[in-house]
Short mmCIF file of C-alpha atoms in Angstrom, two decimals:
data_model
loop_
_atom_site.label_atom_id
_atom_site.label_comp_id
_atom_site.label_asym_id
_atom_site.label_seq_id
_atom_site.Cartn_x
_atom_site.Cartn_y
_atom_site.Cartn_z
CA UNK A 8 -77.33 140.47 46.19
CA UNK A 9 -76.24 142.57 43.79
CA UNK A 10 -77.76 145.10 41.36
CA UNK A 11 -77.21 147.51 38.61
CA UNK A 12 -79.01 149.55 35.66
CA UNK A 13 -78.05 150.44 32.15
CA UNK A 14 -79.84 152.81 29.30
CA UNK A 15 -78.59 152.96 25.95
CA UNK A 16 -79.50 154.09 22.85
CA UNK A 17 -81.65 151.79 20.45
CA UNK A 18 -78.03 151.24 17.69
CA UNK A 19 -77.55 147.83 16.95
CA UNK A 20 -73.83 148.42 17.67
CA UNK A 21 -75.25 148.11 21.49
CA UNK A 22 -76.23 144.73 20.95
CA UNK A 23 -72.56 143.39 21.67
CA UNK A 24 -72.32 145.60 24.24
CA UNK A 25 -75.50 144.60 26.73
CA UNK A 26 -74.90 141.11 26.25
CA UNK A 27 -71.44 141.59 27.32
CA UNK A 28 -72.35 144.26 30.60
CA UNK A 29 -74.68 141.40 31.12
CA UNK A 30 -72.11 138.53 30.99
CA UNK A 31 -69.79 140.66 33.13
CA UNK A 32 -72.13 141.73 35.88
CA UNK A 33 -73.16 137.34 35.66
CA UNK A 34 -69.39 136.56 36.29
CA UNK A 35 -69.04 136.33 40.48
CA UNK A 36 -72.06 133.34 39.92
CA UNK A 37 -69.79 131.16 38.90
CA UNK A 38 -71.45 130.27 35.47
CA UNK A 39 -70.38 127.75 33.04
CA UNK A 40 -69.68 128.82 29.31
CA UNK A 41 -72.67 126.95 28.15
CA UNK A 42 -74.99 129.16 30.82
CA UNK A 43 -73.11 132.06 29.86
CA UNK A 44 -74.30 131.64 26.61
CA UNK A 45 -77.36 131.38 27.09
CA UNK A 46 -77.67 134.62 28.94
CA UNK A 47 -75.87 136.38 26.06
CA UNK A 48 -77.97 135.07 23.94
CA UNK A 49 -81.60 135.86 25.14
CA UNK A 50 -80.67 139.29 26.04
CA UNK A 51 -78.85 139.99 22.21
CA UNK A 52 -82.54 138.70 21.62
CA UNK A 53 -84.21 141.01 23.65
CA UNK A 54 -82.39 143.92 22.42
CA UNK A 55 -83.23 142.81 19.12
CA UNK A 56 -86.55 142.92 19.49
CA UNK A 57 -86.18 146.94 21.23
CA UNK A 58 -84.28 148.33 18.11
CA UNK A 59 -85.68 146.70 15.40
CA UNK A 60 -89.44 146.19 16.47
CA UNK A 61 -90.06 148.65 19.18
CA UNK A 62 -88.06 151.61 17.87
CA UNK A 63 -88.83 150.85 14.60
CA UNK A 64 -87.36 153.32 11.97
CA UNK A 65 -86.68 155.68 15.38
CA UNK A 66 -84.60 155.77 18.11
CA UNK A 67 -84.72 155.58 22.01
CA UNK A 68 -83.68 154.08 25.00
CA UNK A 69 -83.53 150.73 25.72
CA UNK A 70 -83.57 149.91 29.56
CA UNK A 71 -81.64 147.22 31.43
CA UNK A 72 -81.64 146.09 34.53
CA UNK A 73 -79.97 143.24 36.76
CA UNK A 74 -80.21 141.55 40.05
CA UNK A 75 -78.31 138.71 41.49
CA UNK A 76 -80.36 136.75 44.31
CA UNK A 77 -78.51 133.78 45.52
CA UNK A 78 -77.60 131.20 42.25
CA UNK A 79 -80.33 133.49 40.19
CA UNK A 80 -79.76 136.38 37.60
CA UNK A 81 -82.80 138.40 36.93
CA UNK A 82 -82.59 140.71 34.10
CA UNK A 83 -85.56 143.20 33.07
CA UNK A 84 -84.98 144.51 29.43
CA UNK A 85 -87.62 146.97 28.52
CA UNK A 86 -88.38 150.14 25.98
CA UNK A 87 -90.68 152.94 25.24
CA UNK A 88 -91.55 152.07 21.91
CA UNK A 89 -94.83 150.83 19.92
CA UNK A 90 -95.47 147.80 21.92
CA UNK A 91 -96.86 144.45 21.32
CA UNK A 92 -100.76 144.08 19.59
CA UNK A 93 -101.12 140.42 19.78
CA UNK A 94 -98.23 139.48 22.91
CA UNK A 95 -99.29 135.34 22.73
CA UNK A 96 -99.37 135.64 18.94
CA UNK A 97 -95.75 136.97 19.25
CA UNK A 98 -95.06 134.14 21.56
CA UNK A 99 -95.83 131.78 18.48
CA UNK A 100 -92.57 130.16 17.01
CA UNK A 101 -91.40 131.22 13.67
CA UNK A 102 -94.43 133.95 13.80
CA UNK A 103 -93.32 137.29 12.81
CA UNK A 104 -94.68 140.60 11.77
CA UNK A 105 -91.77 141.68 9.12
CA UNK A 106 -91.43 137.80 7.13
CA UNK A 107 -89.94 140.79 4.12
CA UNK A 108 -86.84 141.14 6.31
CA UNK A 109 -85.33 137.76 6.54
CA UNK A 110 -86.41 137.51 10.21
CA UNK A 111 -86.88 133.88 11.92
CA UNK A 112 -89.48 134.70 14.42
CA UNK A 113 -87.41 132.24 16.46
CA UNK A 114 -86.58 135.79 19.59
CA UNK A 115 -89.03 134.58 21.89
CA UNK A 116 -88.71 130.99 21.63
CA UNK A 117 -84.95 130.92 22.50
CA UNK A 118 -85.73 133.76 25.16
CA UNK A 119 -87.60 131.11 26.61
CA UNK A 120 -85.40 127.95 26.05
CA UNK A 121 -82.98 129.14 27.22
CA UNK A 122 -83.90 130.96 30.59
CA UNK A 123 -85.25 129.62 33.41
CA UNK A 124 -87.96 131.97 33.52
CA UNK A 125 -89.13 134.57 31.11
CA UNK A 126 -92.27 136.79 30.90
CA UNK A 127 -93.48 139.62 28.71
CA UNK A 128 -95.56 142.79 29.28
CA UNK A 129 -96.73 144.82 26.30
CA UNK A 130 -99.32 146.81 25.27
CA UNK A 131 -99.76 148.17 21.53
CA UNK A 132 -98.14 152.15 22.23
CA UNK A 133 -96.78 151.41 25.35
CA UNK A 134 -93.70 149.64 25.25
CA UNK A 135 -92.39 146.44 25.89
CA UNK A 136 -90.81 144.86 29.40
CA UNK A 137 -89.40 141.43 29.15
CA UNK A 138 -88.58 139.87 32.97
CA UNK A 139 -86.48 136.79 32.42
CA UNK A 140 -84.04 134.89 34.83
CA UNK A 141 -81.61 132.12 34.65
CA UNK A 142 -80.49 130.06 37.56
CA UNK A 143 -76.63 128.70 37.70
CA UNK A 144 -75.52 125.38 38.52
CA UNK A 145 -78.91 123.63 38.06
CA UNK A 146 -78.13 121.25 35.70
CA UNK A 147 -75.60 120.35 38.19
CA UNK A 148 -77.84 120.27 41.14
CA UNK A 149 -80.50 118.11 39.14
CA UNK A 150 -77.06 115.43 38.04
CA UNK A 151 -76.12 115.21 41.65
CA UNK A 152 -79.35 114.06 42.27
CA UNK B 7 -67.49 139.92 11.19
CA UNK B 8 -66.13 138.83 8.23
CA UNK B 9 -66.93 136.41 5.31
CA UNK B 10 -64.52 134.80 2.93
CA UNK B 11 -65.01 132.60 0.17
CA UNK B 12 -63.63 129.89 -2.01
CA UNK B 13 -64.56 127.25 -4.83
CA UNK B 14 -63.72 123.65 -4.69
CA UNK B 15 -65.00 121.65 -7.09
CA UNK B 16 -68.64 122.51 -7.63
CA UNK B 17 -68.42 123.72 -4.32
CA UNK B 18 -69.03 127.15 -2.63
CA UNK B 19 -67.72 127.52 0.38
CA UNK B 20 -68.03 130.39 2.74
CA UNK B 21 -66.36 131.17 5.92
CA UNK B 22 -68.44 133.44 8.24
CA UNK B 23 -66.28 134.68 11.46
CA UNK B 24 -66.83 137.06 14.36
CA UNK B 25 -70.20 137.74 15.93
CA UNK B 26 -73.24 137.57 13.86
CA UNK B 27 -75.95 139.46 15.32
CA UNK B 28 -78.41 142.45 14.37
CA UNK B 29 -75.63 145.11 13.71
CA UNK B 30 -73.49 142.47 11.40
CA UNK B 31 -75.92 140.85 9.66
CA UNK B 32 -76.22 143.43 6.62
CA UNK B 33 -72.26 143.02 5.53
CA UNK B 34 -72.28 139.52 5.85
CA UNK B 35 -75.60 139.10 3.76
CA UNK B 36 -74.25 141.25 1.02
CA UNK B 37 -70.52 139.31 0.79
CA UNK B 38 -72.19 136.71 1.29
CA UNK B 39 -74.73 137.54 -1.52
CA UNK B 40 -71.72 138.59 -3.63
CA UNK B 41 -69.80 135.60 -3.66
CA UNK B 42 -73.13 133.38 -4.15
CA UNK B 43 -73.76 135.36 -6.99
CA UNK B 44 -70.42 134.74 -8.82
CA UNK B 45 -70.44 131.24 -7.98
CA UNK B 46 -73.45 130.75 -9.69
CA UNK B 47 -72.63 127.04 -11.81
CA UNK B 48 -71.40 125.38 -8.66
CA UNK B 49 -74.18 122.79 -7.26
CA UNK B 50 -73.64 123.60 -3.50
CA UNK B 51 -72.83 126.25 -1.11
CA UNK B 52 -71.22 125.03 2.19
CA UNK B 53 -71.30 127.61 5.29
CA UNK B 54 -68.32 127.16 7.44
CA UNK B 55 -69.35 128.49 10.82
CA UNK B 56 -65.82 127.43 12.65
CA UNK B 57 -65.17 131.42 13.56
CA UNK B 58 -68.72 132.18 14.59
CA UNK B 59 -67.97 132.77 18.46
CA UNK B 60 -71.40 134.17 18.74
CA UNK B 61 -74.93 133.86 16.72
CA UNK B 62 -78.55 134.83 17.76
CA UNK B 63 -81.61 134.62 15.85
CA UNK B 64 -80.76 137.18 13.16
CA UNK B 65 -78.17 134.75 12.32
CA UNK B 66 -80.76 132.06 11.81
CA UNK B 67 -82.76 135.05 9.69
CA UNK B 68 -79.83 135.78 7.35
CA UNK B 69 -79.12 131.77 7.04
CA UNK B 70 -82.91 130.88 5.95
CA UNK B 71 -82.48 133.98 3.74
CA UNK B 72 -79.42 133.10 2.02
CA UNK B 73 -80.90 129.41 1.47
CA UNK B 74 -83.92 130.96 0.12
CA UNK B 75 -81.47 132.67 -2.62
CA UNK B 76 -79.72 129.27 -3.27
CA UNK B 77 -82.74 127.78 -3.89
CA UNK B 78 -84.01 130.16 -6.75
CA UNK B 79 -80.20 129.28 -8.52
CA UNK B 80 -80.68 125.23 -7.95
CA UNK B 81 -78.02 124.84 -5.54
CA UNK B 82 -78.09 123.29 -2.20
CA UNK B 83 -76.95 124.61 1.11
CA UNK B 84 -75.25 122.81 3.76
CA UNK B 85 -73.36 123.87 7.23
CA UNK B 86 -70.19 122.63 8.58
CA UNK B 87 -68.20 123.23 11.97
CA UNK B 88 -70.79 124.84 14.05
CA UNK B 89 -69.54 125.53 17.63
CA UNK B 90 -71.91 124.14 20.52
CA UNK B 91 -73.81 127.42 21.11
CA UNK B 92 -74.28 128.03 17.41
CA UNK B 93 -75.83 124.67 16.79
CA UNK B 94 -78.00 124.43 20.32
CA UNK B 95 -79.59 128.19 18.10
CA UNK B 96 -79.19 125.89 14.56
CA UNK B 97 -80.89 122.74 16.00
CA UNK B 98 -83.96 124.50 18.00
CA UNK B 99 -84.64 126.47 15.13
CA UNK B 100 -84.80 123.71 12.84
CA UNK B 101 -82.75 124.60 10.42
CA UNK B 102 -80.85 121.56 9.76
CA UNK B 103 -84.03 120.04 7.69
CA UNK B 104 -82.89 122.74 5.02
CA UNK B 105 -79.41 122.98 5.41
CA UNK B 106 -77.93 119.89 6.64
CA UNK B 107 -74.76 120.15 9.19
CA UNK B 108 -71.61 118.12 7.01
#
């Protein structure tokens, strides 16, 4: 097992960087490229989501945190900012709240594609915490079945 | 990130490379806009995505928006060269019902 935290400032020019730390810290489980990807991109998602919805037009501090635990990554991504009204309404493919900004409302979806497991705790003025964790290898394990 | 573009033909093509994420979306939507905009009697745009090593959903965002600005000049948009992550994003996402892969 192996852990570690990060806070950084809401700038989109952090984007890169947490989904690299993140990649990094993945590295002694062994992942393919394709899982690897995957990671990167749910937590680029995730950090989206902190800078350009929770610390809208401000900035703050975006939380991350890993753990390893056996062939599992868990990562917790979470900020102080306004929060979620309507969390299963933000769930909703292709549903977003700016539609002026050329957004895709597709965050969430892939979030949850491409993890193994993903959850989200919000409350409107209260910030956001998204829990989401991706196991190595079992697309192998379910083959050599 | 960077965009480059050419004519062929009645072609526009556009070569987007680097990472395209929340912090380099805005360049590459205003080259991107630029070269659209001079191009403006061709009948097609083509988006090369060959150098896009990585692409989240702001790329999707910036692609549905630069379709939506095709659209209102009559031309159509299509994507070529994809690598595997950027099309597993391009294919869940739907996209290729607007902008067909070449």
């Amino acid at each position: 097992m192996n852990e570690m935290y990060l806070k950084f400032l809401s700038r989109s020019e952090n984007e890169i960087f947490a989904r690299n730390v993140v990649a990094a810290f993945a590295l002694p489980l062994n992942p393919t490229l394709d899982e690897l990807s995957d990671v990167k991109t749910a937590v680029s998602e995730a950090v989206t989501n902190c800078i350009v919805h929770g610390y809208r037009g401000s900035e703050g501090w975006i939380l991350l945190k890993c753990k390893t635990e056996g062939d599992f990554l868990h990562i917790e991504i979470s900020d102080d900012g306004r929060g979620i009204e309507d969390v299963e309404q933000a769930l909703t493919p292709f549903y977003t709240t700016l539609p002026d900004e050329e957004r895709s409302g597709m965050g969430f979806t892939i979030m949850q594609t491409f993890m193994t497991a993903f959850s989200v705790q919000s409350e409107a003025g209260k910030g956001t915490k998204v829990r989401m964790s991706k196991q190595f290898g079992a697309k192998a394990t379910e083959d050599a079945r | 990130m960077r965009t480059q573009s050419a004519r062929m033909g009645d072609s526009l093509y556009i070569y987007l490379t680097g990472e395209l994420d929340e912090c380099t979306v805005s360049r590459a939507r205003e080259e991107a806009d630029n070269a659209i905009d001079r191009s403006t009697g061709c009948s097609r745009a083509i988006f090369n995505l060959a150098g896009v090593r990585f692409m989240d959903s702001t790329g999707i965002g910036f692609l549905i928006g630069r379709y939506k600005k095709l659209q209102r000049y009559g031309m159509r948009m299509y994507l070529e060269n994809p690598n595997p992550d950027a099309d597993k994003i391009l294919s869940l996402s739907g996209v290729y019902s607007l902008m067909p892969k070449l």
